[in-house]
């Protein structure tokens, strides 16, 4: 709700500023100029914010392998993709999540009982609506039993409390589907919430596989530049971060849960961009993919699908083996 309130304040403020500008310039300007100016203000706000974000990402960038570098044209597409999806996300998808029909759509439990439940966990300053594109894609590919969770509050939260909410959501899903485990697909901060749940809340007994997208497993520089937001942002700091250091104590050990970290060398939020690399995970690097656009990226969608398929096959094979044992007895 805080995210929705923020959007309303920005929109209303932009509207009044635009209206005032039109009035001061020329009282006879047509009324349709007002929404145009409003839209221009919104675009300007996004451009300013992302200019700052991309600047931080550039100065704190990690070394990029030769095959991971992009040309000027791809850079323009990257910037445009991040800004355009940001506008879609915060102006349309995020507010729509407040409506009951979309909540029901995001928490659908349709599908075969042989399907492995998939839980989608969003990141910082988002809600479950972030996953609409990914959920639609997975549904078309046969993963109809997908779930989501909203981690509130978006601005002043705590990953420890988010982990408790995630634990409750997983238990609810397992109870509804009569299954013992779920597969988690987590974006950005959601990956830290999921890892904290697995390693510090006994979540390894409930998670069959963890797939993280653009998660700052070793922190992100931009979190060191913002001081007025919640504890969850401080928990993602790059420097002097005891919380993250404690979470990563297990990194050199055998993973409790099979883990895949999908990340981009052109991530606009997570920098240095090799922060998502985990020693105990299978790390999959990408090029030219932004942070926010991951759920709409065809490349990322395909990779997530390919990582989910083995989980279903594993569950199916276990079910067949148990069935054969029962018939044999």
mmCIF file of C-alpha atoms in Angstrom:
data_model
loop_
_atom_site.group_PDB
_atom_site.id
_atom_site.type_symbol
_atom_site.label_atom_id
_atom_site.label_comp_id
_atom_site.label_asym_id
_atom_site.label_seq_id
_atom_site.Cartn_x
_atom_site.Cartn_y
_atom_site.Cartn_z
ATOM 1 C CA UNK A 1 0.000 0.000 0.000
ATOM 2 C CA UNK A 2 2.911 2.346 0.606
ATOM 3 C CA UNK A 3 4.028 1.793 -2.971
ATOM 4 C CA UNK A 4 0.538 2.673 -4.191
ATOM 5 C CA UNK A 5 0.473 5.775 -1.965
ATOM 6 C CA UNK A 6 3.854 6.840 -3.351
ATOM 7 C CA UNK A 7 2.557 6.506 -6.910
ATOM 8 C CA UNK A 8 -0.561 8.509 -6.094
ATOM 9 C CA UNK A 9 1.516 11.300 -4.539
ATOM 10 C CA UNK A 10 3.859 11.417 -7.532
ATOM 11 C CA UNK A 11 0.983 11.387 -10.013
ATOM 12 C CA UNK A 12 -1.088 14.016 -8.209
ATOM 13 C CA UNK A 13 1.955 16.189 -7.626
ATOM 14 C CA UNK A 14 2.917 15.939 -11.275
ATOM 15 C CA UNK A 15 -0.646 16.771 -12.291
ATOM 16 C CA UNK A 16 -0.733 19.958 -10.240
ATOM 17 C CA UNK A 17 2.712 21.017 -11.366
ATOM 18 C CA UNK A 18 1.745 20.407 -14.970
ATOM 19 C CA UNK A 19 -1.546 22.240 -14.576
ATOM 20 C CA UNK A 20 0.181 25.183 -12.923
ATOM 21 C CA UNK A 21 2.755 25.303 -15.695
ATOM 22 C CA UNK A 22 0.059 25.321 -18.363
ATOM 23 C CA UNK A 23 -1.908 28.021 -16.559
ATOM 24 C CA UNK A 24 1.098 30.278 -16.060
ATOM 25 C CA UNK A 25 2.193 29.855 -19.646
ATOM 26 C CA UNK A 26 -1.117 30.347 -21.387
ATOM 27 C CA UNK A 27 -4.620 30.113 -19.936
ATOM 28 C CA UNK A 28 -6.006 29.274 -23.380
ATOM 29 C CA UNK A 29 -3.915 26.142 -23.884
ATOM 30 C CA UNK A 30 -6.233 23.158 -24.705
ATOM 31 C CA UNK A 31 -7.129 20.870 -21.823
ATOM 32 C CA UNK A 32 -5.568 17.837 -23.482
ATOM 33 C CA UNK A 33 -2.170 19.431 -22.875
ATOM 34 C CA UNK A 34 -2.564 18.794 -19.134
ATOM 35 C CA UNK A 35 -2.409 14.944 -19.325
ATOM 36 C CA UNK A 36 0.428 15.295 -21.830
ATOM 37 C CA UNK A 37 2.386 17.407 -19.375
ATOM 38 C CA UNK A 38 1.478 14.989 -16.574
ATOM 39 C CA UNK A 39 2.844 12.102 -18.622
ATOM 40 C CA UNK A 40 5.951 14.117 -19.435
ATOM 41 C CA UNK A 41 6.567 14.744 -15.754
ATOM 42 C CA UNK A 42 6.234 11.050 -14.999
ATOM 43 C CA UNK A 43 8.714 10.194 -17.745
ATOM 44 C CA UNK A 44 11.069 12.869 -16.440
ATOM 45 C CA UNK A 45 10.901 11.423 -12.927
ATOM 46 C CA UNK A 46 11.801 7.974 -14.246
ATOM 47 C CA UNK A 47 14.617 9.330 -16.389
ATOM 48 C CA UNK A 48 16.125 11.217 -13.443
ATOM 49 C CA UNK A 49 15.887 8.201 -11.124
ATOM 50 C CA UNK A 50 17.363 5.805 -13.652
ATOM 51 C CA UNK A 51 20.112 8.229 -14.601
ATOM 52 C CA UNK A 52 21.241 8.077 -10.991
ATOM 53 C CA UNK A 53 20.828 4.292 -10.865
ATOM 54 C CA UNK A 54 22.764 3.669 -14.081
ATOM 55 C CA UNK A 55 25.506 6.071 -12.964
ATOM 56 C CA UNK A 56 26.011 4.111 -9.730
ATOM 57 C CA UNK A 57 25.949 0.830 -11.675
ATOM 58 C CA UNK A 58 28.575 2.143 -14.080
ATOM 59 C CA UNK A 59 31.014 3.447 -11.468
ATOM 60 C CA UNK A 60 30.693 0.297 -9.344
ATOM 61 C CA UNK A 61 30.636 -2.107 -12.304
ATOM 62 C CA UNK A 62 32.483 -5.413 -12.212
ATOM 63 C CA UNK A 63 34.841 -6.669 -14.889
ATOM 64 C CA UNK A 64 32.872 -7.981 -17.848
ATOM 65 C CA UNK A 65 34.206 -10.910 -19.864
ATOM 66 C CA UNK A 66 34.710 -10.120 -23.535
ATOM 67 C CA UNK A 67 31.675 -12.160 -24.639
ATOM 68 C CA UNK A 68 29.480 -10.304 -22.134
ATOM 69 C CA UNK A 69 30.037 -6.809 -23.519
ATOM 70 C CA UNK A 70 27.378 -4.969 -25.533
ATOM 71 C CA UNK A 71 27.375 -2.322 -28.238
ATOM 72 C CA UNK A 72 25.828 1.161 -28.167
ATOM 73 C CA UNK A 73 22.595 -0.008 -29.812
ATOM 74 C CA UNK A 74 22.132 -2.719 -27.189
ATOM 75 C CA UNK A 75 22.857 -0.169 -24.460
ATOM 76 C CA UNK A 76 20.028 2.047 -25.713
ATOM 77 C CA UNK A 77 17.671 -0.944 -25.751
ATOM 78 C CA UNK A 78 18.746 -1.806 -22.195
ATOM 79 C CA UNK A 79 18.033 1.709 -20.889
ATOM 80 C CA UNK A 80 14.724 1.959 -22.737
ATOM 81 C CA UNK A 81 13.673 -1.490 -21.496
ATOM 82 C CA UNK A 82 14.357 -0.630 -17.858
ATOM 83 C CA UNK A 83 12.543 2.706 -17.963
ATOM 84 C CA UNK A 84 9.552 1.441 -19.940
ATOM 85 C CA UNK A 85 8.961 -1.636 -17.776
ATOM 86 C CA UNK A 86 9.432 0.492 -14.650
ATOM 87 C CA UNK A 87 6.576 2.713 -15.804
ATOM 88 C CA UNK A 88 4.366 -0.280 -16.593
ATOM 89 C CA UNK A 89 5.217 -1.879 -13.248
ATOM 90 C CA UNK A 90 4.665 1.124 -10.971
ATOM 91 C CA UNK A 91 1.890 2.911 -12.851
ATOM 92 C CA UNK A 92 -0.251 -0.100 -13.774
ATOM 93 C CA UNK A 93 0.738 -3.495 -12.351
ATOM 94 C CA UNK A 94 1.560 -2.422 -8.789
ATOM 95 C CA UNK A 95 -1.730 -0.529 -8.202
ATOM 96 C CA UNK A 96 -3.741 -3.312 -9.874
ATOM 97 C CA UNK A 97 -2.489 -5.813 -7.293
ATOM 98 C CA UNK A 98 -4.828 -4.128 -4.813
ATOM 99 C CA UNK A 99 -7.846 -5.487 -6.711
ATOM 100 C CA UNK A 100 -9.199 -8.809 -5.541
ATOM 101 C CA UNK A 101 -9.559 -10.323 -9.024
ATOM 102 C CA UNK A 102 -5.843 -9.887 -9.688
ATOM 103 C CA UNK A 103 -4.953 -11.283 -6.265
ATOM 104 C CA UNK A 104 -6.936 -14.396 -7.096
ATOM 105 C CA UNK A 105 -5.241 -14.594 -10.499
ATOM 106 C CA UNK A 106 -1.781 -14.301 -8.933
ATOM 107 C CA UNK A 107 -2.569 -16.933 -6.313
ATOM 108 C CA UNK A 108 -4.196 -19.425 -8.647
ATOM 109 C CA UNK A 109 -3.898 -23.061 -7.616
ATOM 110 C CA UNK A 110 -5.166 -24.651 -10.796
ATOM 111 C CA UNK A 111 -3.355 -27.544 -12.402
ATOM 112 C CA UNK A 112 -2.534 -31.183 -12.028
ATOM 113 C CA UNK A 113 -1.610 -32.618 -8.645
ATOM 114 C CA UNK A 114 1.570 -33.872 -10.323
ATOM 115 C CA UNK A 115 2.721 -30.298 -10.868
ATOM 116 C CA UNK A 116 5.370 -29.013 -8.525
ATOM 117 C CA UNK A 117 4.086 -25.830 -6.845
ATOM 118 C CA UNK A 118 6.121 -22.813 -7.901
ATOM 119 C CA UNK A 119 6.341 -19.848 -5.530
ATOM 120 C CA UNK A 120 7.371 -16.478 -6.992
ATOM 121 C CA UNK A 121 9.041 -14.067 -4.538
ATOM 122 C CA UNK A 122 9.436 -10.408 -5.533
ATOM 123 C CA UNK A 123 12.157 -7.961 -4.542
ATOM 124 C CA UNK A 124 12.513 -4.472 -3.087
ATOM 125 C CA UNK A 125 9.670 -1.935 -3.542
ATOM 126 C CA UNK A 126 7.448 -4.337 -5.475
ATOM 127 C CA UNK A 127 4.516 -6.630 -4.828
ATOM 128 C CA UNK A 128 3.200 -9.864 -6.307
ATOM 129 C CA UNK A 129 2.060 -8.062 -9.483
ATOM 130 C CA UNK A 130 5.720 -7.911 -10.507
ATOM 131 C CA UNK A 131 5.353 -11.534 -11.601
ATOM 132 C CA UNK A 132 2.386 -11.140 -13.975
ATOM 133 C CA UNK A 133 4.528 -11.506 -17.146
ATOM 134 C CA UNK A 134 6.450 -14.494 -15.787
ATOM 135 C CA UNK A 135 3.310 -16.160 -14.466
ATOM 136 C CA UNK A 136 1.562 -15.806 -17.826
ATOM 137 C CA UNK A 137 4.567 -17.318 -19.588
ATOM 138 C CA UNK A 138 4.854 -20.275 -17.198
ATOM 139 C CA UNK A 139 1.122 -20.904 -17.438
ATOM 140 C CA UNK A 140 1.380 -21.184 -21.220
ATOM 141 C CA UNK A 141 4.254 -23.650 -20.813
ATOM 142 C CA UNK A 142 2.230 -25.883 -18.495
ATOM 143 C CA UNK A 143 3.116 -24.526 -15.056
ATOM 144 C CA UNK A 144 -0.421 -23.612 -14.067
ATOM 145 C CA UNK A 145 0.062 -24.133 -10.351
ATOM 146 C CA UNK A 146 2.097 -21.054 -9.550
ATOM 147 C CA UNK A 147 1.795 -18.883 -6.468
ATOM 148 C CA UNK A 148 3.130 -15.567 -5.254
ATOM 149 C CA UNK A 149 3.613 -13.669 -2.022
ATOM 150 C CA UNK A 150 3.622 -9.948 -1.218
ATOM 151 C CA UNK A 151 6.249 -8.827 1.269
ATOM 152 C CA UNK A 152 4.934 -5.716 3.029
ATOM 153 C CA UNK A 153 5.869 -3.025 3.833
ATOM 154 C CA UNK A 154 7.850 -2.249 0.644
ATOM 155 C CA UNK A 155 9.853 0.730 1.952
ATOM 156 C CA UNK A 156 10.497 0.067 5.647
ATOM 157 C CA UNK A 157 10.723 -3.690 5.899
ATOM 158 C CA UNK A 158 13.103 -6.249 7.384
ATOM 159 C CA UNK A 159 14.342 -9.381 5.586
ATOM 160 C CA UNK A 160 14.061 -11.329 8.836
ATOM 161 C CA UNK A 161 10.338 -10.532 9.055
ATOM 162 C CA UNK A 162 9.930 -11.145 5.330
ATOM 163 C CA UNK A 163 11.443 -14.611 5.872
ATOM 164 C CA UNK A 164 8.760 -15.358 8.450
ATOM 165 C CA UNK A 165 6.053 -14.310 5.975
ATOM 166 C CA UNK A 166 7.628 -16.499 3.327
ATOM 167 C CA UNK A 167 7.679 -19.457 5.709
ATOM 168 C CA UNK A 168 3.961 -19.043 6.425
ATOM 169 C CA UNK A 169 3.185 -18.766 2.716
ATOM 170 C CA UNK A 170 5.135 -21.932 1.920
ATOM 171 C CA UNK A 171 3.299 -23.858 4.649
ATOM 172 C CA UNK A 172 -0.009 -22.602 3.295
ATOM 173 C CA UNK A 173 0.850 -23.731 -0.238
ATOM 174 C CA UNK A 174 2.051 -27.151 0.906
ATOM 175 C CA UNK A 175 -1.147 -27.594 2.898
ATOM 176 C CA UNK A 176 -3.385 -26.562 -0.015
ATOM 177 C CA UNK A 177 -1.577 -28.690 -2.595
ATOM 178 C CA UNK A 178 -0.850 -31.614 -0.273
ATOM 179 C CA UNK A 179 2.802 -31.531 -1.263
ATOM 180 C CA UNK A 180 5.931 -31.502 0.865
ATOM 181 C CA UNK A 181 8.031 -29.052 -1.126
ATOM 182 C CA UNK A 182 7.900 -26.096 -3.490
ATOM 183 C CA UNK A 183 10.286 -24.575 -5.989
ATOM 184 C CA UNK A 184 11.072 -20.911 -5.328
ATOM 185 C CA UNK A 185 11.806 -18.407 -8.087
ATOM 186 C CA UNK A 186 12.995 -15.178 -6.452
ATOM 187 C CA UNK A 187 13.986 -11.805 -7.869
ATOM 188 C CA UNK A 188 16.517 -9.404 -6.317
ATOM 189 C CA UNK A 189 15.944 -9.029 -2.542
ATOM 190 C CA UNK A 190 13.520 -11.957 -2.730
ATOM 191 C CA UNK A 191 16.523 -14.233 -3.228
ATOM 192 C CA UNK A 192 18.018 -13.080 0.084
ATOM 193 C CA UNK A 193 14.669 -13.580 1.803
ATOM 194 C CA UNK A 194 14.502 -17.102 0.370
ATOM 195 C CA UNK A 195 18.066 -18.000 1.355
ATOM 196 C CA UNK A 196 17.494 -16.689 4.884
ATOM 197 C CA UNK A 197 14.347 -18.809 5.074
ATOM 198 C CA UNK A 198 16.201 -21.898 3.831
ATOM 199 C CA UNK A 199 19.264 -21.601 6.048
ATOM 200 C CA UNK A 200 17.881 -19.906 9.162
ATOM 201 C CA UNK A 201 14.218 -20.942 9.249
ATOM 202 C CA UNK A 202 14.424 -24.638 8.350
ATOM 203 C CA UNK A 203 13.206 -23.948 4.820
ATOM 204 C CA UNK A 204 15.464 -26.621 3.333
ATOM 205 C CA UNK A 205 12.803 -29.157 4.334
ATOM 206 C CA UNK A 206 10.230 -27.338 2.213
ATOM 207 C CA UNK A 207 12.205 -26.081 -0.790
ATOM 208 C CA UNK A 208 13.132 -28.466 -3.566
ATOM 209 C CA UNK A 209 15.028 -25.898 -5.619
ATOM 210 C CA UNK A 210 15.870 -22.191 -5.470
ATOM 211 C CA UNK A 211 16.219 -20.039 -8.595
ATOM 212 C CA UNK A 212 17.335 -16.454 -8.016
ATOM 213 C CA UNK A 213 17.214 -13.660 -10.586
ATOM 214 C CA UNK A 214 19.511 -10.673 -10.136
ATOM 215 C CA UNK A 215 19.877 -11.215 -6.386
ATOM 216 C CA UNK A 216 22.615 -9.180 -4.635
ATOM 217 C CA UNK A 217 24.006 -12.166 -2.756
ATOM 218 C CA UNK A 218 27.056 -10.104 -1.815
ATOM 219 C CA UNK A 219 25.291 -6.755 -1.556
ATOM 220 C CA UNK A 220 24.847 -3.860 -3.955
ATOM 221 C CA UNK A 221 26.586 -0.489 -3.981
ATOM 222 C CA UNK A 222 23.391 1.506 -4.476
ATOM 223 C CA UNK A 223 22.189 0.341 -1.045
ATOM 224 C CA UNK A 224 25.197 2.121 0.482
ATOM 225 C CA UNK A 225 24.044 5.425 -1.039
ATOM 226 C CA UNK A 226 20.515 5.481 0.434
ATOM 227 C CA UNK A 227 20.204 5.993 4.190
ATOM 228 C CA UNK A 228 16.600 6.943 4.893
ATOM 229 C CA UNK A 229 14.756 3.755 3.987
ATOM 230 C CA UNK A 230 14.145 0.505 5.849
ATOM 231 C CA UNK A 231 16.334 -2.104 7.444
ATOM 232 C CA UNK A 232 15.938 -4.400 4.426
ATOM 233 C CA UNK A 233 17.897 -1.913 2.308
ATOM 234 C CA UNK A 234 20.698 -1.790 4.874
ATOM 235 C CA UNK A 235 20.739 -5.587 4.815
ATOM 236 C CA UNK A 236 21.664 -5.365 1.139
ATOM 237 C CA UNK A 237 24.573 -2.969 1.640
ATOM 238 C CA UNK A 238 27.837 -3.816 -0.020
ATOM 239 C CA UNK A 239 30.152 -2.672 2.780
ATOM 240 C CA UNK A 240 30.188 -3.286 6.564
ATOM 241 C CA UNK A 241 27.221 -5.613 6.371
ATOM 242 C CA UNK A 242 27.241 -8.087 9.262
ATOM 243 C CA UNK A 243 23.798 -9.434 8.405
ATOM 244 C CA UNK A 244 24.809 -10.419 4.880
ATOM 245 C CA UNK A 245 28.160 -11.752 6.078
ATOM 246 C CA UNK A 246 26.339 -14.090 8.466
ATOM 247 C CA UNK A 247 24.002 -15.245 5.712
ATOM 248 C CA UNK A 248 26.996 -16.071 3.499
ATOM 249 C CA UNK A 249 28.813 -18.145 6.132
ATOM 250 C CA UNK A 250 27.483 -21.298 4.476
ATOM 251 C CA UNK A 251 28.566 -20.244 0.979
ATOM 252 C CA UNK A 252 31.662 -22.448 0.809
ATOM 253 C CA UNK A 253 29.725 -25.499 2.010
ATOM 254 C CA UNK A 254 27.490 -27.923 0.164
ATOM 255 C CA UNK A 255 24.168 -26.287 -0.609
ATOM 256 C CA UNK A 256 21.214 -27.471 1.470
ATOM 257 C CA UNK A 257 19.001 -26.835 -1.546
ATOM 258 C CA UNK A 258 19.991 -26.979 -5.252
ATOM 259 C CA UNK A 259 20.482 -23.334 -6.180
ATOM 260 C CA UNK A 260 20.688 -21.531 -9.522
ATOM 261 C CA UNK A 261 21.695 -17.875 -9.737
ATOM 262 C CA UNK A 262 20.742 -16.145 -12.982
ATOM 263 C CA UNK A 263 22.289 -12.696 -13.283
ATOM 264 C CA UNK A 264 23.180 -10.025 -15.825
ATOM 265 C CA UNK A 265 26.485 -8.283 -16.354
ATOM 266 C CA UNK A 266 24.393 -5.218 -17.231
ATOM 267 C CA UNK A 267 22.209 -5.181 -14.124
ATOM 268 C CA UNK A 268 21.244 -1.587 -13.384
ATOM 269 C CA UNK A 269 20.510 -2.101 -9.664
ATOM 270 C CA UNK A 270 22.952 -4.751 -8.495
ATOM 271 C CA UNK A 271 26.550 -3.587 -8.698
ATOM 272 C CA UNK A 272 29.160 -4.814 -8.976
ATOM 273 C CA UNK A 273 27.326 -7.081 -11.344
ATOM 274 C CA UNK A 274 29.140 -10.226 -10.206
ATOM 275 C CA UNK A 275 27.603 -9.865 -6.728
ATOM 276 C CA UNK A 276 24.955 -12.545 -7.519
ATOM 277 C CA UNK A 277 27.637 -15.226 -8.015
ATOM 278 C CA UNK A 278 27.432 -17.887 -5.306
ATOM 279 C CA UNK A 279 30.118 -20.515 -4.787
ATOM 280 C CA UNK A 280 27.628 -23.259 -3.996
ATOM 281 C CA UNK A 281 25.221 -22.381 -6.828
ATOM 282 C CA UNK A 282 25.134 -22.922 -10.571
ATOM 283 C CA UNK A 283 25.657 -19.408 -11.876
ATOM 284 C CA UNK A 284 24.232 -18.399 -15.253
ATOM 285 C CA UNK A 285 25.489 -15.039 -16.612
ATOM 286 C CA UNK A 286 23.544 -12.963 -19.143
ATOM 287 C CA UNK A 287 24.351 -9.911 -21.227
ATOM 288 C CA UNK A 288 22.214 -6.877 -22.048
ATOM 289 C CA UNK A 289 19.404 -7.669 -19.587
ATOM 290 C CA UNK A 290 18.317 -5.059 -17.038
ATOM 291 C CA UNK A 291 17.300 -5.648 -13.434
ATOM 292 C CA UNK A 292 13.592 -4.841 -13.597
ATOM 293 C CA UNK A 293 13.023 -6.304 -17.054
ATOM 294 C CA UNK A 294 14.006 -9.827 -16.002
ATOM 295 C CA UNK A 295 10.427 -11.166 -15.680
ATOM 296 C CA UNK A 296 9.603 -9.950 -19.205
ATOM 297 C CA UNK A 297 12.889 -11.058 -20.784
ATOM 298 C CA UNK A 298 12.320 -14.027 -23.103
ATOM 299 C CA UNK A 299 15.820 -15.270 -22.337
ATOM 300 C CA UNK A 300 15.184 -15.243 -18.591
ATOM 301 C CA UNK A 301 11.743 -16.807 -18.995
ATOM 302 C CA UNK A 302 13.223 -19.669 -21.031
ATOM 303 C CA UNK A 303 15.987 -20.223 -18.483
ATOM 304 C CA UNK A 304 13.507 -20.346 -15.601
ATOM 305 C CA UNK A 305 11.374 -22.837 -17.525
ATOM 306 C CA UNK A 306 14.400 -25.028 -18.240
ATOM 307 C CA UNK A 307 15.299 -25.009 -14.547
ATOM 308 C CA UNK A 308 11.754 -25.890 -13.493
ATOM 309 C CA UNK A 309 11.353 -28.859 -15.834
ATOM 310 C CA UNK A 310 13.925 -31.091 -14.045
ATOM 311 C CA UNK A 311 12.160 -30.423 -10.744
ATOM 312 C CA UNK A 312 8.910 -31.761 -12.192
ATOM 313 C CA UNK A 313 10.650 -34.760 -13.732
ATOM 314 C CA UNK A 314 12.259 -35.521 -10.390
ATOM 315 C CA UNK A 315 8.913 -35.301 -8.615
ATOM 316 C CA UNK A 316 7.252 -37.480 -11.291
ATOM 317 C CA UNK A 317 9.993 -40.135 -11.126
ATOM 318 C CA UNK A 318 9.699 -40.279 -7.327
ATOM 319 C CA UNK A 319 5.929 -40.675 -7.654
ATOM 320 C CA UNK A 320 6.330 -43.504 -10.185
ATOM 321 C CA UNK A 321 8.852 -45.319 -7.981
ATOM 322 C CA UNK A 322 6.529 -45.125 -4.991
ATOM 323 C CA UNK A 323 3.618 -46.341 -7.131
ATOM 324 C CA UNK A 324 5.650 -49.343 -8.342
ATOM 325 C CA UNK A 325 6.674 -50.199 -4.779
ATOM 326 C CA UNK A 326 3.056 -50.101 -3.668
ATOM 327 C CA UNK A 327 1.990 -52.355 -6.553
ATOM 328 C CA UNK A 328 4.842 -54.733 -5.784
ATOM 329 C CA UNK A 329 3.794 -55.066 -2.172
#
